[in-house]
Coordinates of C-alpha atoms in Angstrom, one line a residue:
M67 CA 218.9 161.1 119.6
K68 CA 220.3 157.7 119.9
Y69 CA 218.3 154.7 118.7
T70 CA 217.9 153.3 122.2
Q71 CA 215.9 156.7 123.3
Q72 CA 212.9 156.1 120.8
K73 CA 209.6 156.0 122.4
K74 CA 207.0 153.4 121.5
A75 CA 204.7 154.8 118.8
I76 CA 201.5 153.6 117.0
L77 CA 200.1 153.1 113.3
L78 CA 196.5 152.9 113.3
L79 CA 194.2 152.6 110.3
A80 CA 190.5 153.6 109.9
D81 CA 189.4 149.7 110.1
G82 CA 191.1 149.3 113.4
T83 CA 194.1 147.0 112.5
Y84 CA 197.1 149.0 114.4
F85 CA 201.0 148.4 113.9
E86 CA 203.5 149.2 116.7
G87 CA 206.6 151.2 116.2
K88 CA 209.1 153.4 117.6
S89 CA 208.9 157.4 117.7
I90 CA 211.5 159.5 115.4
G91 CA 212.5 162.9 117.2
R92 CA 209.2 164.7 117.9
E93 CA 206.4 163.0 120.3
G94 CA 203.0 163.9 119.0
T95 CA 199.9 163.0 116.9
A96 CA 199.4 163.4 112.9
F97 CA 197.0 162.2 110.9
G98 CA 195.9 161.5 107.1
E99 CA 195.1 159.3 104.3
I100 CA 197.8 156.8 104.3
C101 CA 199.6 156.1 100.9
F102 CA 202.8 154.5 100.0
N103 CA 205.8 155.8 97.5
T104 CA 207.5 153.1 96.1
G105 CA 210.5 155.3 95.0
T106 CA 214.1 154.0 96.2
T107 CA 215.5 157.4 96.3
G108 CA 214.0 161.0 96.3
Y109 CA 212.7 161.3 99.9
Q110 CA 213.3 164.8 100.2
E111 CA 211.3 165.3 97.0
I112 CA 208.7 163.5 98.1
F113 CA 208.6 165.0 101.6
T114 CA 208.5 168.2 100.5
D115 CA 206.1 167.9 97.5
P116 CA 202.8 169.7 97.8
S117 CA 200.9 166.9 96.3
Y118 CA 201.3 164.8 99.4
F119 CA 199.7 167.5 101.8
G120 CA 197.0 166.0 104.3
Q121 CA 198.7 162.3 103.7
L122 CA 200.7 160.0 106.1
M123 CA 203.5 158.7 103.8
L124 CA 204.6 155.3 104.0
T125 CA 208.0 154.5 102.1
T126 CA 208.5 151.0 101.0
N127 CA 212.2 151.1 100.5
A128 CA 213.6 149.9 103.6
H129 CA 216.1 152.9 104.5
I130 CA 215.2 156.4 105.0
G131 CA 217.4 158.8 105.6
N132 CA 220.7 157.5 105.0
Y133 CA 221.7 160.2 102.6
G134 CA 220.6 163.3 104.6
V135 CA 219.1 166.5 103.2
N136 CA 220.0 169.1 100.7
E137 CA 217.6 172.2 100.6
N138 CA 218.6 172.5 96.7
E139 CA 216.5 169.2 96.5
N140 CA 213.4 170.7 98.2
Q141 CA 210.2 171.0 96.0
S142 CA 208.5 173.5 98.1
S143 CA 209.3 175.9 101.3
S144 CA 208.5 173.2 103.7
I145 CA 207.8 169.7 104.4
K146 CA 204.1 168.8 103.1
I147 CA 203.5 165.4 104.3
A148 CA 201.3 164.8 107.5
G149 CA 203.7 162.4 108.8
L150 CA 206.4 159.4 108.2
I151 CA 206.1 156.2 108.3
C152 CA 208.8 153.6 107.5
K153 CA 211.1 150.4 108.4
N154 CA 214.6 151.5 109.1
F155 CA 215.5 155.4 109.8
S156 CA 218.9 156.5 109.8
F157 CA 219.8 159.2 112.3
N158 CA 223.1 159.9 110.4
Y159 CA 224.1 160.4 106.7
S160 CA 226.9 159.6 104.4
R161 CA 226.5 161.6 101.6
K162 CA 229.0 164.5 101.0
N163 CA 227.2 167.1 99.9
A164 CA 224.4 166.7 102.5
Q165 CA 223.6 169.6 104.8
D166 CA 222.0 168.0 107.7
T167 CA 220.2 164.8 109.2
L168 CA 216.6 164.2 108.2
Q169 CA 216.0 163.7 111.7
H170 CA 216.8 167.2 112.3
F171 CA 214.8 168.2 109.1
F172 CA 211.8 166.5 110.4
E173 CA 212.3 168.3 114.1
S174 CA 212.9 171.7 112.5
Q175 CA 209.1 171.5 111.2
N176 CA 207.5 169.7 114.0
I177 CA 206.5 166.6 111.6
V178 CA 205.9 163.2 113.4
A179 CA 207.7 160.3 112.4
I180 CA 207.9 156.7 113.4
S181 CA 210.4 153.6 112.1
D182 CA 210.8 150.1 112.8
I183 CA 207.0 149.3 111.1
D184 CA 206.6 146.2 109.3
T185 CA 206.0 148.6 105.9
R186 CA 205.8 145.6 104.0
A187 CA 203.1 144.0 105.7
V188 CA 201.5 147.4 105.9
V189 CA 201.5 148.3 102.2
K190 CA 200.0 144.4 101.7
Y191 CA 197.1 145.2 104.1
I192 CA 196.4 148.7 102.1
R193 CA 196.9 147.4 98.5
N194 CA 194.3 144.7 99.6
K195 CA 191.6 146.9 101.5
G196 CA 192.2 150.3 99.7
A197 CA 193.7 153.8 100.6
M198 CA 192.2 154.8 104.2
N199 CA 192.6 157.5 106.8
A200 CA 195.3 156.7 109.4
I201 CA 197.1 157.9 112.6
I202 CA 200.5 158.2 113.8
S203 CA 201.4 158.8 117.5
T204 CA 203.2 158.4 120.9
V205 CA 199.9 158.2 122.4
T206 CA 199.7 154.5 122.6
D207 CA 196.1 154.2 124.0
I208 CA 194.0 152.9 120.9
N209 CA 190.7 153.9 122.0
T210 CA 191.8 157.6 122.5
L211 CA 193.4 157.4 118.9
K212 CA 190.2 156.0 117.5
K213 CA 188.4 158.7 118.8
K214 CA 190.6 161.3 117.0
L215 CA 190.7 159.3 113.7
E216 CA 187.0 159.3 113.5
T217 CA 187.1 163.0 113.0
V218 CA 189.6 163.0 110.0
P219 CA 187.9 163.9 107.1
D220 CA 187.7 161.8 103.7
M221 CA 190.0 162.4 101.2
K222 CA 187.3 162.3 98.7
G223 CA 185.6 165.5 98.2
L224 CA 188.5 167.5 100.0
E225 CA 190.0 170.6 98.6
L226 CA 193.3 170.9 99.6
A227 CA 195.1 173.1 96.6
S228 CA 194.0 176.5 98.8
K229 CA 196.2 174.9 101.8
V230 CA 199.2 174.7 99.6
S231 CA 198.8 177.5 97.0
T232 CA 200.8 180.9 97.1
K233 CA 198.5 183.7 98.8
T234 CA 199.9 186.4 96.4
P235 CA 201.3 186.2 92.9
Y236 CA 205.1 185.9 92.4
F237 CA 207.7 185.8 89.5
Y238 CA 210.0 183.3 88.8
G239 CA 212.7 183.1 86.0
E240 CA 214.2 186.1 84.1
K241 CA 212.4 189.0 83.3
T242 CA 214.1 189.1 79.6
A243 CA 213.4 185.8 78.9
P244 CA 211.4 185.3 75.4
Y245 CA 208.4 183.6 76.7
K246 CA 205.8 184.7 79.7
I247 CA 203.9 182.2 81.0
A248 CA 201.1 182.2 83.5
A249 CA 201.1 179.4 86.2
L250 CA 198.0 178.4 88.3
D251 CA 199.6 177.2 91.6
L252 CA 197.2 174.1 93.2
G253 CA 200.5 172.9 94.8
I254 CA 203.4 173.6 92.0
K255 CA 207.1 171.8 92.7
Q256 CA 210.1 173.8 92.3
N257 CA 211.6 171.7 89.3
I258 CA 208.2 172.6 87.2
L259 CA 209.4 176.1 87.6
N260 CA 213.2 175.0 87.2
N261 CA 212.1 173.0 83.5
L262 CA 210.1 176.2 82.5
A263 CA 212.7 178.7 83.3
D264 CA 215.7 176.7 81.4
R265 CA 213.5 176.9 78.1
G266 CA 213.6 180.7 78.2
C267 CA 210.3 181.0 80.5
Y268 CA 209.6 184.2 82.9
I269 CA 206.7 183.0 84.5
K270 CA 203.9 184.6 87.2
V271 CA 202.5 182.4 89.6
F272 CA 198.9 182.9 90.5
P273 CA 197.0 181.6 93.6
Y274 CA 194.7 178.8 93.0
N275 CA 191.7 180.9 92.7
T276 CA 192.7 183.5 90.3
T277 CA 190.4 184.3 87.1
F278 CA 191.3 184.7 83.9
E279 CA 191.0 187.9 83.9
E280 CA 193.8 188.2 86.1
M281 CA 196.0 186.4 84.8
Q282 CA 195.3 187.7 81.4
S283 CA 196.7 191.0 82.5
F284 CA 200.0 189.4 82.7
N285 CA 199.6 189.0 78.7
P286 CA 201.4 185.6 78.7
D287 CA 202.3 183.6 75.7
G288 CA 200.7 180.2 77.4
Y289 CA 199.1 179.0 80.3
F290 CA 199.9 176.1 82.8
L291 CA 198.2 174.3 85.6
S292 CA 200.2 172.8 88.1
N293 CA 200.2 169.6 90.3
G294 CA 198.4 169.7 93.8
P295 CA 196.6 167.5 96.4
G296 CA 193.0 166.6 97.1
D297 CA 190.2 166.0 95.1
P298 CA 189.9 167.8 91.6
N299 CA 186.0 167.9 92.0
P300 CA 185.9 170.7 94.4
L301 CA 188.2 173.1 92.4
K302 CA 185.3 175.1 90.3
E303 CA 187.2 178.4 90.0
A304 CA 189.9 176.4 88.3
Q305 CA 187.6 174.5 86.0
Q306 CA 186.4 177.8 84.9
L307 CA 189.6 179.4 84.4
A308 CA 190.5 176.2 82.0
K309 CA 187.3 176.6 80.1
E310 CA 187.9 180.0 79.3
I311 CA 192.0 179.5 77.7
I312 CA 190.4 176.3 76.3
N313 CA 187.6 178.1 74.6
R314 CA 190.0 181.1 73.6
D315 CA 192.5 178.6 72.2
L316 CA 195.5 179.8 74.0
P317 CA 198.5 177.2 74.5
L318 CA 197.7 175.4 77.8
F319 CA 199.6 172.8 79.6
G320 CA 198.6 170.6 82.9
I321 CA 200.2 168.2 85.2
C322 CA 198.7 166.0 87.4
L323 CA 195.7 167.9 89.4
G324 CA 196.1 170.4 86.5
H325 CA 195.4 167.6 84.2
Q326 CA 192.4 166.6 86.1
V327 CA 191.2 170.2 85.9
I328 CA 191.3 170.4 82.3
A329 CA 189.3 166.9 82.5
L330 CA 186.4 168.2 84.2
A331 CA 186.2 171.6 82.3
K332 CA 185.6 169.6 79.4
G333 CA 183.2 167.5 81.0
I334 CA 185.3 164.4 81.9
S335 CA 184.6 162.7 85.0
T336 CA 187.4 161.6 87.5
Y337 CA 187.6 159.1 90.3
K338 CA 189.2 158.0 93.4
M339 CA 191.5 155.0 92.9
H340 CA 191.6 152.0 95.3
N341 CA 195.0 153.2 96.0
G342 CA 196.8 155.2 93.4
H343 CA 200.2 155.6 91.6
R344 CA 203.0 156.9 93.5
G345 CA 206.6 156.0 92.6
I346 CA 209.5 156.8 90.2
N347 CA 209.1 153.8 87.9
H348 CA 205.7 153.6 86.3
P349 CA 205.6 152.5 83.2
V350 CA 203.5 154.4 80.4
K351 CA 202.9 153.8 76.6
N352 CA 203.1 156.9 74.4
M353 CA 200.3 156.5 72.1
V354 CA 201.4 158.7 69.7
T355 CA 205.2 157.4 69.1
G356 CA 204.2 154.2 70.4
K357 CA 207.5 154.2 72.5
G358 CA 207.2 153.3 76.4
E359 CA 208.2 156.0 79.1
I360 CA 209.3 155.5 82.6
T361 CA 207.3 158.1 84.7
S362 CA 207.2 159.5 88.1
Q363 CA 203.8 159.8 89.1
N364 CA 201.8 160.7 92.7
H365 CA 198.2 160.7 92.4
G366 CA 195.0 159.3 94.2
F367 CA 192.6 160.6 91.9
V368 CA 192.4 159.8 87.8
V369 CA 190.6 160.9 85.0
D370 CA 187.8 158.2 83.6
R371 CA 189.7 157.0 80.4
A372 CA 186.2 155.6 79.1
E373 CA 184.9 158.8 78.8
V374 CA 187.7 160.6 77.1
E375 CA 187.5 157.8 74.4
K376 CA 183.9 158.4 73.7
H377 CA 184.8 162.6 73.4
A378 CA 184.9 163.7 70.0
E379 CA 187.5 166.6 70.7
L380 CA 189.8 164.5 73.0
E381 CA 192.7 162.1 72.1
I382 CA 194.8 159.7 74.4
T383 CA 198.2 160.3 74.3
H384 CA 199.4 158.4 77.1
I385 CA 198.2 155.2 78.9
H386 CA 199.5 153.5 81.8
L387 CA 200.6 149.9 81.3
N388 CA 200.2 148.5 84.7
D389 CA 196.3 149.1 84.9
D390 CA 195.6 150.7 81.8
T391 CA 194.5 153.7 83.4
L392 CA 194.6 156.9 81.1
A393 CA 198.0 158.7 81.8
G394 CA 197.7 162.1 79.1
M395 CA 195.4 163.6 76.8
R396 CA 195.4 166.8 74.4
L397 CA 192.4 168.7 72.7
K398 CA 192.7 167.7 69.0
N399 CA 191.8 171.0 67.6
K400 CA 192.9 173.3 70.7
N401 CA 196.4 174.1 72.1
C402 CA 195.7 171.9 74.8
F403 CA 197.2 169.1 76.4
S404 CA 198.1 167.3 79.9
V405 CA 199.5 164.2 81.7
Q406 CA 199.1 162.8 84.6
F407 CA 202.6 161.9 85.6
H408 CA 205.5 164.1 86.4
P409 CA 207.9 164.9 83.4
E410 CA 209.8 167.5 85.7
A411 CA 210.5 164.4 88.1
C412 CA 213.6 163.1 85.8
P413 CA 212.1 159.8 85.9
G414 CA 214.2 157.4 83.1
P415 CA 215.7 160.1 83.7
H416 CA 214.8 162.1 80.6
D417 CA 212.2 160.1 79.1
T418 CA 209.5 162.6 79.4
T419 CA 211.0 166.1 79.6
Y420 CA 210.1 166.5 76.1
L421 CA 206.9 167.6 77.2
F422 CA 207.9 170.8 78.1
D423 CA 209.6 171.2 75.1
Q424 CA 206.5 170.7 73.3
F425 CA 204.7 173.3 75.5
I426 CA 207.3 175.8 74.1
E427 CA 206.8 174.8 70.7
I428 CA 202.8 175.2 70.9
I429 CA 203.9 178.6 72.3
K430 CA 205.9 179.2 69.4
E431 CA 203.7 178.6 66.8
N432 CA 200.8 180.6 68.5
K433 CA 203.2 183.7 69.3

């Protein structure tokens, strides 16, 4: 498709503010909560991250698509964002090992995307007003779009893990590996599985609503609660699972949504942030070592730090240096710890991969 063939498209926010742009490929309409990611690379990993399910992705980097796509960089089996909003979209790519254009990747999965949007203006606007629902469309009648947008559910209270979780259990890694891990799939990323497998783990991945008894039947050496989309509060079954694992003092590691589920299992509240953290260069302080760490983050909800500080059984291990929100915690007398960021996403690039090693060490001590 030539640049001159792009149709007019609209980005409409829930408060009635709208921006005009151009369609990329597929005509149609997409809706969800609008969020922005500040990463300068890694767009394919972002688009296929299950944690972004139900969200319109606004990329702050000025150029998207310029290095094409490679299937090895997918974090799940398909594109998970609801739609894309960007400034400059490249219909060609220059990377030698790219396998296809981003445009074809989007069209093959019927994803609506628009370009030529003043992304700086949109980011400044939603940073001030906060995260909100939005709609992108090649339909340019504002009144029609407003009526459609009114039917879109709010992210607060929305359970989305069931939309991206596996329907049936599956295995990953070498069966002869020394450690067995039972992983709860709330929207698990491929590179999490890779990191565990690289450390000698044979993983059985279970659906989001799996009971402790079902997981225990695998006779695992450790348990893992994954990242995922939506509000953690509706995930009552996952919270009950976490309670059972903690009460039995079994090795447990949680990332992002899994971290929030562990907090809720201990009676700690979570809340929806004004905008959330989404990017690959978020600074975090490790409160145990005193060192600064560069982290990749993607979350719109966060665990209440003040409640953790008052909880006798919990210790804060990581703090986000931009806003002092909680970024990691552990149970003082249990084999359980969790982080709000993504150590598998290679920020830094290896600042936080030690967390997987820490999980393995806990397993060794309890095996």
